[in-house]
CSV table of C-alpha atoms in Angstrom, one decimal:
chain,number,residue,atom,x,y,z
A,1,MET,CA,-52.8,-94.2,53.8
A,2,GLY,CA,-50.6,-91.7,55.6
A,3,VAL,CA,-53.1,-89.3,56.9
A,4,LEU,CA,-55.7,-91.8,57.9
A,5,ALA,CA,-53.2,-94.0,59.5
A,6,ALA,CA,-52.3,-91.1,61.8
A,7,LEU,CA,-55.9,-90.8,62.7
A,8,ALA,CA,-56.6,-94.5,63.2
A,9,GLY,CA,-56.6,-94.3,67.0
A,10,VAL,CA,-59.6,-92.0,67.0
A,11,GLY,CA,-62.7,-93.7,68.4
A,12,PRO,CA,-66.3,-93.4,67.1
A,13,VAL,CA,-68.2,-90.4,68.4
A,14,GLY,CA,-71.6,-91.3,66.9
A,15,CYS,CA,-73.9,-89.4,64.6
A,16,ALA,CA,-76.4,-86.7,65.0
A,17,GLY,CA,-79.6,-88.1,66.4
A,18,ASP,CA,-82.0,-85.3,65.6
A,19,GLU,CA,-84.0,-87.1,62.9
A,20,THR,CA,-87.7,-88.0,63.3
A,21,PRO,CA,-89.9,-90.3,61.2
A,22,ASP,CA,-91.2,-87.2,59.5
A,23,GLN,CA,-87.9,-85.4,58.9
A,24,VAL,CA,-84.6,-86.5,57.4
A,25,THR,CA,-81.5,-84.4,58.0
A,26,LEU,CA,-78.9,-84.1,55.2
A,27,ARG,CA,-75.6,-83.0,56.5
A,28,VAL,CA,-73.4,-80.9,54.2
A,29,ALA,CA,-69.8,-79.8,55.1
A,30,ASN,CA,-68.2,-76.6,53.8
A,31,TRP,CA,-65.3,-74.4,54.8
A,32,GLY,CA,-65.6,-71.1,56.5
A,33,SER,CA,-66.7,-69.7,59.8
A,34,PRO,CA,-70.4,-69.9,60.6
A,35,ALA,CA,-70.0,-66.4,61.9
A,36,VAL,CA,-69.1,-65.0,58.4
A,37,GLU,CA,-72.0,-63.2,56.9
A,38,SER,CA,-72.0,-62.2,53.3
A,39,SER,CA,-74.3,-61.9,50.3
A,40,PHE,CA,-72.8,-65.1,49.0
A,41,MET,CA,-73.7,-67.0,52.2
A,42,ALA,CA,-77.2,-65.5,52.1
A,43,LEU,CA,-77.5,-66.9,48.5
A,44,GLU,CA,-76.3,-70.3,49.6
A,45,ARG,CA,-78.9,-70.4,52.3
A,46,GLN,CA,-81.5,-69.5,49.7
A,47,PHE,CA,-80.5,-72.5,47.6
A,48,LEU,CA,-80.8,-74.8,50.6
A,49,ARG,CA,-84.3,-73.5,51.3
A,50,GLU,CA,-85.2,-74.2,47.6
A,51,PHE,CA,-83.8,-77.7,47.9
A,52,GLU,CA,-85.8,-78.3,51.1
A,53,GLN,CA,-89.0,-77.1,49.3
A,54,LEU,CA,-88.4,-79.6,46.5
A,55,HIS,CA,-87.9,-82.4,49.1
A,56,PRO,CA,-90.6,-82.1,51.8
A,57,GLY,CA,-89.5,-83.6,55.1
A,58,VAL,CA,-85.8,-82.9,54.3
A,59,ARG,CA,-83.7,-80.5,56.3
A,60,VAL,CA,-80.2,-79.5,55.1
A,61,GLN,CA,-77.8,-79.0,57.9
A,62,VAL,CA,-74.7,-77.1,56.8
A,63,GLU,CA,-71.6,-77.7,58.9
A,64,GLN,CA,-69.1,-74.9,58.3
A,65,ILE,CA,-65.5,-75.6,59.4
A,66,PRO,CA,-63.5,-72.5,60.2
A,67,GLY,CA,-59.9,-72.2,59.2
A,68,PHE,CA,-59.2,-73.5,55.6
A,69,GLY,CA,-56.2,-75.4,56.8
A,70,GLN,CA,-58.3,-77.3,59.3
A,71,TYR,CA,-61.0,-78.4,56.8
A,72,ALA,CA,-59.3,-81.5,55.4
A,73,PRO,CA,-57.9,-82.8,58.8
A,74,LYS,CA,-61.2,-82.3,60.6
A,75,LEU,CA,-63.2,-84.1,57.9
A,76,LEU,CA,-60.7,-87.0,57.7
A,77,MET,CA,-61.0,-87.3,61.5
A,78,MET,CA,-64.8,-87.3,61.2
A,79,HIS,CA,-64.6,-90.1,58.6
A,80,VAL,CA,-62.5,-92.2,60.9
A,81,SER,CA,-64.8,-91.5,63.9
A,82,GLY,CA,-67.9,-92.4,61.8
A,83,SER,CA,-69.4,-88.9,62.0
A,84,VAL,CA,-68.6,-87.5,58.6
A,85,PRO,CA,-71.4,-85.6,56.8
A,86,ASP,CA,-73.3,-86.9,53.8
A,87,VAL,CA,-71.9,-84.4,51.3
A,88,ILE,CA,-68.6,-82.5,51.5
A,89,SER,CA,-67.1,-79.7,49.4
A,90,LEU,CA,-63.9,-81.2,48.0
A,91,ASP,CA,-61.0,-78.9,47.3
A,92,ALA,CA,-58.9,-80.4,44.6
A,93,SER,CA,-55.7,-79.1,46.3
A,94,SER,CA,-56.3,-81.6,49.1
A,95,GLY,CA,-58.3,-84.1,47.1
A,96,ALA,CA,-55.8,-87.0,47.1
A,97,ALA,CA,-56.2,-87.6,50.8
A,98,PHE,CA,-60.0,-88.1,50.3
A,99,MET,CA,-60.0,-89.9,46.9
A,100,ASP,CA,-57.2,-92.3,47.7
A,101,ASN,CA,-58.4,-93.4,51.2
A,102,GLY,CA,-61.9,-94.6,50.8
A,103,VAL,CA,-63.5,-91.5,52.3
A,104,LEU,CA,-65.7,-90.9,49.2
A,105,ARG,CA,-68.3,-92.8,47.3
A,106,ASP,CA,-67.9,-93.6,43.6
A,107,LEU,CA,-70.5,-91.6,41.8
A,108,LYS,CA,-70.4,-93.6,38.6
A,109,PRO,CA,-73.3,-95.9,39.6
A,110,TYR,CA,-75.4,-92.8,40.4
A,111,ILE,CA,-74.6,-91.2,37.0
A,112,GLU,CA,-75.3,-94.4,35.1
A,113,ARG,CA,-78.8,-94.9,36.5
A,114,ASP,CA,-79.9,-91.3,36.4
A,115,ALA,CA,-81.2,-90.3,32.9
A,116,SER,CA,-81.6,-86.7,34.1
A,117,PHE,CA,-77.8,-86.2,34.6
A,118,ARG,CA,-75.3,-85.6,31.9
A,119,LEU,CA,-71.6,-85.7,32.8
A,120,ASP,CA,-70.8,-84.0,29.5
A,121,ASP,CA,-72.4,-80.8,30.9
A,122,TYR,CA,-69.2,-80.3,32.9
A,123,PHE,CA,-65.8,-79.3,31.7
A,124,GLY,CA,-63.9,-82.5,30.8
A,125,ASN,CA,-60.6,-81.2,32.1
A,126,LEU,CA,-62.1,-80.7,35.5
A,127,VAL,CA,-63.9,-84.0,35.7
A,128,LYS,CA,-60.6,-85.7,35.0
A,129,ILE,CA,-59.2,-84.3,38.2
A,130,PHE,CA,-61.7,-86.2,40.3
A,131,ARG,CA,-61.2,-89.5,38.5
A,132,ARG,CA,-59.4,-92.5,39.8
A,133,GLY,CA,-59.4,-95.2,37.0
A,134,ASP,CA,-63.0,-95.9,36.2
A,135,LYS,CA,-64.3,-94.2,39.3
A,136,LEU,CA,-65.4,-90.6,39.8
A,137,TYR,CA,-65.4,-89.1,43.2
A,138,SER,CA,-66.8,-85.6,42.8
A,139,ILE,CA,-68.9,-83.4,40.4
A,140,PRO,CA,-67.2,-80.0,39.6
A,141,LEU,CA,-68.9,-77.1,41.4
A,142,ASP,CA,-66.8,-74.1,40.5
A,143,PHE,CA,-63.2,-73.3,39.6
A,144,THR,CA,-60.6,-70.7,38.8
A,145,PRO,CA,-57.4,-70.8,36.8
A,146,MET,CA,-54.7,-68.4,38.0
A,147,MET,CA,-54.3,-65.4,35.7
A,148,MET,CA,-52.2,-62.2,35.5
A,149,TYR,CA,-54.3,-59.2,36.4
A,150,TYR,CA,-53.1,-55.8,35.2
A,151,ASN,CA,-54.3,-52.3,36.0
A,152,ARG,CA,-55.2,-50.6,32.8
A,153,LYS,CA,-55.0,-47.1,34.3
A,154,LEU,CA,-51.3,-47.6,35.4
A,155,PHE,CA,-50.4,-49.1,32.0
A,156,ASP,CA,-52.0,-46.1,30.2
A,157,ALA,CA,-50.2,-43.7,32.5
A,158,ALA,CA,-46.9,-45.4,31.6
A,159,GLY,CA,-47.8,-45.3,27.9
A,160,LEU,CA,-47.5,-49.1,27.6
A,161,PRO,CA,-49.7,-51.5,25.5
A,162,TYR,CA,-51.6,-54.1,27.5
A,163,PRO,CA,-50.0,-57.5,27.7
A,164,ARG,CA,-51.2,-60.1,25.2
A,165,PRO,CA,-51.3,-63.9,25.3
A,166,GLY,CA,-47.9,-65.4,24.3
A,167,TRP,CA,-45.8,-62.8,26.1
A,168,THR,CA,-42.5,-64.0,27.4
A,169,TRP,CA,-40.7,-63.8,30.7
A,170,GLU,CA,-38.4,-61.1,29.2
A,171,ASP,CA,-41.5,-59.1,28.1
A,172,PHE,CA,-42.9,-59.4,31.6
A,173,ARG,CA,-39.6,-58.3,33.2
A,174,ARG,CA,-39.3,-55.3,30.9
A,175,THR,CA,-42.9,-54.3,31.4
A,176,ALA,CA,-42.6,-54.6,35.2
A,177,GLY,CA,-39.5,-52.4,35.1
A,178,ALA,CA,-41.3,-49.8,33.0
A,179,LEU,CA,-44.2,-49.7,35.5
A,180,THR,CA,-42.0,-49.3,38.5
A,181,ILE,CA,-41.8,-45.7,39.8
A,182,ARG,CA,-38.7,-45.1,42.0
A,183,ASP,CA,-38.7,-42.8,44.9
A,184,PRO,CA,-36.2,-39.9,44.5
A,185,ASN,CA,-34.6,-41.0,47.7
A,186,PRO,CA,-32.9,-44.3,46.7
A,187,VAL,CA,-33.1,-45.7,50.3
A,188,ARG,CA,-36.9,-45.6,50.2
A,189,PRO,CA,-38.9,-48.3,48.4
A,190,PRO,CA,-40.5,-47.6,45.0
A,191,ARG,CA,-43.7,-45.6,45.0
A,192,GLN,CA,-45.2,-48.0,42.5
A,193,TYR,CA,-44.2,-51.6,41.7
A,194,GLY,CA,-44.5,-53.4,38.4
A,195,PHE,CA,-45.6,-56.7,40.1
A,196,ASN,CA,-47.1,-57.6,43.4
A,197,PHE,CA,-45.4,-60.8,44.6
A,198,ILE,CA,-46.5,-62.7,47.7
A,199,ASN,CA,-44.9,-65.9,49.0
A,200,VAL,CA,-47.7,-68.4,48.6
A,201,MET,CA,-46.4,-71.5,46.8
A,202,PRO,CA,-49.7,-72.3,45.0
A,203,PHE,CA,-49.2,-68.9,43.3
A,204,TRP,CA,-45.5,-68.9,42.6
A,205,VAL,CA,-45.1,-72.6,41.5
A,206,LEU,CA,-46.5,-71.5,38.2
A,207,TRP,CA,-43.2,-69.8,37.4
A,208,LEU,CA,-41.6,-73.2,37.4
A,209,TRP,CA,-44.3,-74.6,35.1
A,210,THR,CA,-43.9,-71.7,32.6
A,211,ASN,CA,-40.2,-72.6,32.4
A,212,GLY,CA,-40.9,-76.3,31.7
A,213,ALA,CA,-39.8,-77.3,35.2
A,214,ASP,CA,-41.7,-78.8,38.1
A,215,VAL,CA,-41.7,-79.6,41.8
A,216,LEU,CA,-42.0,-83.4,41.4
A,217,SER,CA,-41.4,-86.1,38.9
A,218,PRO,CA,-44.4,-86.9,36.6
A,219,ASP,CA,-45.5,-89.7,38.9
A,220,GLY,CA,-45.4,-87.4,42.0
A,221,ARG,CA,-42.9,-89.6,43.9
A,222,LYS,CA,-39.6,-87.6,43.7
A,223,ALA,CA,-38.5,-84.0,44.0
A,224,GLY,CA,-34.7,-84.6,43.4
A,225,GLY,CA,-33.8,-83.8,39.8
A,226,HIS,CA,-36.9,-81.8,39.4
A,227,PHE,CA,-37.4,-79.2,42.2
A,228,ASP,CA,-33.6,-78.7,42.2
A,229,GLY,CA,-33.3,-79.1,38.4
A,230,PRO,CA,-31.9,-76.4,36.1
A,231,GLY,CA,-35.3,-75.1,35.1
A,232,SER,CA,-36.5,-74.7,38.7
A,233,VAL,CA,-33.2,-73.0,39.6
A,234,GLU,CA,-33.7,-70.6,36.8
A,235,ALA,CA,-37.3,-69.9,37.7
A,236,VAL,CA,-36.7,-69.2,41.4
A,237,GLN,CA,-33.6,-67.1,40.5
A,238,PHE,CA,-35.9,-65.1,38.1
A,239,LEU,CA,-38.4,-64.6,41.0
A,240,THR,CA,-35.9,-63.5,43.6
A,241,ASP,CA,-34.2,-61.2,41.1
A,242,LEU,CA,-37.5,-59.4,40.6
A,243,MET,CA,-37.4,-58.4,44.2
A,244,LEU,CA,-33.7,-58.3,45.1
A,245,LYS,CA,-32.0,-57.3,41.9
A,246,ASP,CA,-34.5,-55.5,39.7
A,247,HIS,CA,-36.6,-54.3,42.6
A,248,VAL,CA,-39.8,-54.2,40.5
A,249,ALA,CA,-41.7,-56.3,43.1
A,250,PRO,CA,-41.8,-55.6,46.8
A,251,THR,CA,-39.5,-57.5,49.2
A,252,LEU,CA,-41.1,-59.4,52.0
A,253,GLU,CA,-40.3,-56.6,54.4
A,254,GLU,CA,-41.8,-54.0,52.1
A,255,SER,CA,-45.0,-56.0,51.6
A,256,LYS,CA,-45.3,-56.3,55.4
A,257,ALA,CA,-44.6,-52.7,56.0
A,258,ALA,CA,-47.1,-51.6,53.4
A,259,GLY,CA,-49.9,-53.4,55.3
A,260,VAL,CA,-52.2,-53.3,52.3
A,261,ASP,CA,-52.8,-55.2,49.1
A,262,LEU,CA,-50.5,-53.3,46.8
A,263,PHE,CA,-52.5,-54.1,43.6
A,264,ARG,CA,-55.8,-53.0,45.2
A,265,SER,CA,-54.3,-49.8,46.5
A,266,GLY,CA,-52.9,-48.9,43.0
A,267,GLN,CA,-49.2,-49.3,44.2
A,268,ALA,CA,-48.6,-52.3,41.9
A,269,ALA,CA,-49.6,-52.7,38.3
A,270,MET,CA,-49.8,-56.5,37.9
A,271,ASP,CA,-50.8,-59.4,40.2
A,272,LEU,CA,-51.2,-63.1,39.8
A,273,LYS,CA,-54.6,-64.2,41.3
A,274,GLY,CA,-57.7,-66.2,40.7
A,275,HIS,CA,-61.2,-65.3,39.6
A,276,TRP,CA,-62.3,-64.6,43.2
A,277,MET,CA,-60.4,-61.3,43.3
A,278,MET,CA,-62.7,-59.7,40.7
A,279,ILE,CA,-65.3,-59.1,43.5
A,280,ASP,CA,-62.9,-56.9,45.4
A,281,TYR,CA,-61.3,-55.2,42.3
A,282,ARG,CA,-64.8,-54.3,41.0
A,283,ALA,CA,-65.8,-52.9,44.4
A,284,ASP,CA,-62.5,-50.9,44.4
A,285,GLY,CA,-63.3,-49.5,41.0
A,286,ILE,CA,-60.1,-50.8,39.4
A,287,ASP,CA,-60.1,-50.9,35.6
A,288,PHE,CA,-58.4,-54.2,35.1
A,289,GLY,CA,-57.7,-56.8,32.4
A,290,VAL,CA,-56.4,-60.3,32.6
A,291,VAL,CA,-53.9,-62.2,30.4
A,292,ASP,CA,-52.1,-65.6,30.4
A,293,LEU,CA,-49.0,-65.9,32.5
A,294,PRO,CA,-45.8,-65.0,30.6
A,295,THR,CA,-44.1,-68.1,29.4
A,296,ASN,CA,-40.5,-69.1,28.8
A,297,THR,CA,-41.4,-72.2,26.8
A,298,GLY,CA,-43.8,-70.8,24.2
A,299,SER,CA,-46.8,-72.7,25.5
A,300,PRO,CA,-49.4,-71.3,27.9
A,301,THR,CA,-49.9,-73.0,31.3
A,302,THR,CA,-51.5,-72.3,34.6
A,303,VAL,CA,-53.1,-74.1,37.5
A,304,VAL,CA,-56.8,-74.7,38.0
A,305,TYR,CA,-58.1,-74.6,41.6
A,306,LEU,CA,-61.3,-76.5,41.7
A,307,THR,CA,-64.1,-77.3,44.1
A,308,GLY,CA,-66.4,-80.3,43.7
A,309,LEU,CA,-69.3,-81.9,45.6
A,310,SER,CA,-68.7,-85.4,46.9
A,311,ILE,CA,-70.8,-88.0,48.7
A,312,THR,CA,-69.0,-89.7,51.6
A,313,SER,CA,-68.6,-93.4,51.8
A,314,ARG,CA,-70.3,-93.4,55.2
A,315,ALA,CA,-73.2,-91.1,54.1
A,316,ARG,CA,-76.4,-91.9,55.9
A,317,HIS,CA,-78.6,-90.7,53.0
A,318,PRO,CA,-76.5,-91.3,49.8
A,319,ASP,CA,-79.5,-91.1,47.4
A,320,LEU,CA,-80.7,-87.9,48.8
A,321,ALA,CA,-77.1,-86.6,48.8
A,322,TRP,CA,-76.9,-87.4,45.0
A,323,GLU,CA,-80.1,-85.3,44.5
A,324,TYR,CA,-78.4,-82.4,46.4
A,325,VAL,CA,-75.2,-82.7,44.3
A,326,LYS,CA,-77.3,-82.6,41.1
A,327,PHE,CA,-79.3,-79.6,42.3
A,328,MET,CA,-76.3,-77.5,43.4
A,329,THR,CA,-74.2,-78.3,40.3
A,330,GLY,CA,-77.1,-77.9,37.8
A,331,ARG,CA,-77.3,-75.1,35.3
A,332,GLU,CA,-80.0,-73.1,36.8
A,333,VAL,CA,-78.5,-72.9,40.3
A,334,GLN,CA,-75.0,-72.4,39.0
A,335,ILE,CA,-76.0,-69.4,36.8
A,336,ARG,CA,-77.2,-67.6,39.9
A,337,ARG,CA,-74.5,-68.9,42.2
A,338,VAL,CA,-71.5,-67.7,40.2
A,339,ALA,CA,-73.0,-64.3,39.4
A,340,SER,CA,-71.1,-62.8,42.3
A,341,GLY,CA,-67.8,-63.4,40.4
A,342,LEU,CA,-66.4,-65.7,43.1
A,343,ALA,CA,-65.5,-68.4,40.6
A,344,ILE,CA,-66.5,-69.9,37.2
A,345,SER,CA,-69.1,-72.6,37.1
A,346,GLY,CA,-67.9,-76.2,36.5
A,347,ASN,CA,-71.1,-76.6,34.5
A,348,ARG,CA,-70.1,-75.5,31.0
A,349,HIS,CA,-73.6,-74.3,30.2
A,350,ALA,CA,-73.7,-72.0,33.2
A,351,ALA,CA,-70.2,-70.8,32.4
A,352,ALA,CA,-71.2,-70.0,28.9
A,353,HIS,CA,-74.0,-67.8,30.2
A,354,TYR,CA,-71.3,-65.3,31.2
A,355,ALA,CA,-69.2,-65.6,28.0
A,356,GLY,CA,-68.7,-62.6,25.8
A,357,ASN,CA,-66.8,-60.5,28.3
A,358,PRO,CA,-63.1,-60.4,27.5
A,359,VAL,CA,-62.1,-61.0,31.1
A,360,GLU,CA,-64.5,-63.9,31.6
A,361,ASP,CA,-63.5,-65.4,28.2
A,362,ALA,CA,-59.8,-65.3,29.1
A,363,PHE,CA,-60.5,-67.3,32.4
A,364,ILE,CA,-62.8,-69.8,30.6
A,365,ALA,CA,-60.3,-70.4,27.8
A,366,ALA,CA,-57.5,-71.2,30.3
A,367,VAL,CA,-59.4,-74.2,31.6
A,368,GLU,CA,-58.4,-76.1,28.5
A,369,TYR,CA,-54.7,-76.0,29.2
A,370,ALA,CA,-54.7,-75.5,33.0
A,371,ARG,CA,-53.1,-78.2,35.1
A,372,PRO,CA,-54.5,-79.6,38.4
A,373,PRO,CA,-52.7,-78.8,41.6
A,374,TRP,CA,-50.3,-81.5,42.8
A,375,GLY,CA,-52.5,-81.9,45.9
A,376,ALA,CA,-55.1,-83.6,43.7
A,377,THR,CA,-52.8,-86.5,43.3
A,378,VAL,CA,-50.1,-86.3,46.0
A,379,GLU,CA,-51.5,-86.7,49.5
A,380,ARG,CA,-48.6,-84.9,51.3
A,381,TYR,CA,-48.4,-82.0,48.9
A,382,PRO,CA,-49.8,-79.4,51.4
A,383,PHE,CA,-46.7,-80.2,53.6
A,384,ILE,CA,-44.5,-79.7,50.5
A,385,GLU,CA,-45.9,-76.3,49.9
A,386,GLY,CA,-45.0,-75.3,53.5
A,387,LEU,CA,-41.4,-76.4,52.8
A,388,GLY,CA,-41.3,-74.4,49.6
A,389,GLU,CA,-42.6,-71.2,51.2
A,390,GLU,CA,-40.0,-71.6,54.0
A,391,MET,CA,-37.3,-72.0,51.4
A,392,LEU,CA,-38.2,-68.9,49.5
A,393,GLU,CA,-38.5,-66.9,52.7
A,394,ASP,CA,-35.0,-67.9,53.7
A,395,LEU,CA,-33.7,-66.9,50.3
A,396,LEU,CA,-35.4,-63.5,50.4
A,397,TYR,CA,-34.5,-62.6,53.9
A,398,SER,CA,-30.9,-63.7,53.3
A,399,LYS,CA,-30.9,-61.4,50.2
A,400,GLY,CA,-30.0,-64.4,48.1
A,401,SER,CA,-26.7,-65.1,49.9
A,402,LEU,CA,-27.8,-68.7,50.6
A,403,GLY,CA,-27.8,-69.5,46.9
A,404,VAL,CA,-30.8,-70.6,45.0
A,405,ALA,CA,-29.4,-73.9,43.7
A,406,ALA,CA,-28.2,-74.9,47.2
A,407,GLN,CA,-31.6,-74.0,48.8
A,408,LEU,CA,-33.5,-75.9,46.1
A,409,ARG,CA,-31.2,-78.9,46.5
A,410,ARG,CA,-31.7,-78.9,50.3
A,411,THR,CA,-35.5,-78.5,50.0
A,412,ALA,CA,-35.8,-81.3,47.4
A,413,ALA,CA,-34.0,-83.6,49.8
A,414,LEU,CA,-36.5,-82.7,52.6
A,415,ILE,CA,-39.4,-83.3,50.2
A,416,ASP,CA,-38.0,-86.7,49.2
A,417,ALA,CA,-37.6,-87.7,52.8
A,418,ALA,CA,-41.2,-86.7,53.5
A,419,LEU,CA,-42.5,-88.6,50.5
A,420,SER,CA,-40.5,-91.7,51.5
A,421,GLU,CA,-42.1,-91.9,54.9
A,422,PRO,CA,-44.7,-94.8,55.2
């Protein structure tokens, strides 16, 4: 109850009073600035108009919340104040704060009495993320595993075969080295890097997982013995060596000085990203492929970042909200919605519509072994990610002089202190 307890002093602010006997307003929350205009947003509005046409007298009011980091805190505050929308987009990375605090409505009763809805239409590994015991709090909308992108043109130029599933850390390190083109002047950074690293913990935590290590204990209650365990130390040492020792990935200073996405600009041959980057890569004309992350354990693993649609416990129109959730997650809308390449549909039939392309197939196959982000089960995990990024920044700016093991031990203690707070 940590987050909501902190918000408990907020008083009610009331609800929108713009309804009439002839018109019902369904309020839907999403992230992003209302000022952002894109073809995807235009398509979203088209879906809303179609839903309104199917339900005369209904107006869908989308409430976009700018600043991704502000989305969850603002919605939690709206819940406490009694002004939360009927439907919210639920990011699994911050899902625990909503699912564990009574903010959402259990969808199981709606599913059981609706013969037109089949939960089997959705990837089971995704549905599981939104379960708490016998209750289900969200229907999968779209998702992406994190995968290793590679630039085929740069591999061809280096005379290297494309990476294949099952490749190892050592394969990756050797490949990244072969793809790095040094400047004749040794004081200058490489002209081309093998790998584009950025210090975002949701991206680099995967190196711990591919080494059989983790940030927290399996029950999510303790970092000591895990984040500072031998496997984590080895993984973070491997990462920092890529930049500081092998110099096959840019240092933080070099990334900042470049001022561009090094993979998109053709200055880095590999990058670890989600499905959403395909939109930009295609627009840039990059000839890319994707492959599983290299592993140090022999088993593939990655994370799946997932968005679902949920009905809030204080929704004013829950039955209408359920119709909206069904409409937006249904096969027909989903096939059109994910055509942009932003993500993969959580509806397995809509996802199958795009199967047959090697890149798409690689992403879809990964959902079977992908793990949920810790934020789906640990309420304070977004704070932990901030600690992890600060730790890695300290290590990189100190050129490793602070010592990986000592820094992980210190950060694990900070995490445990945070987790022990009431």
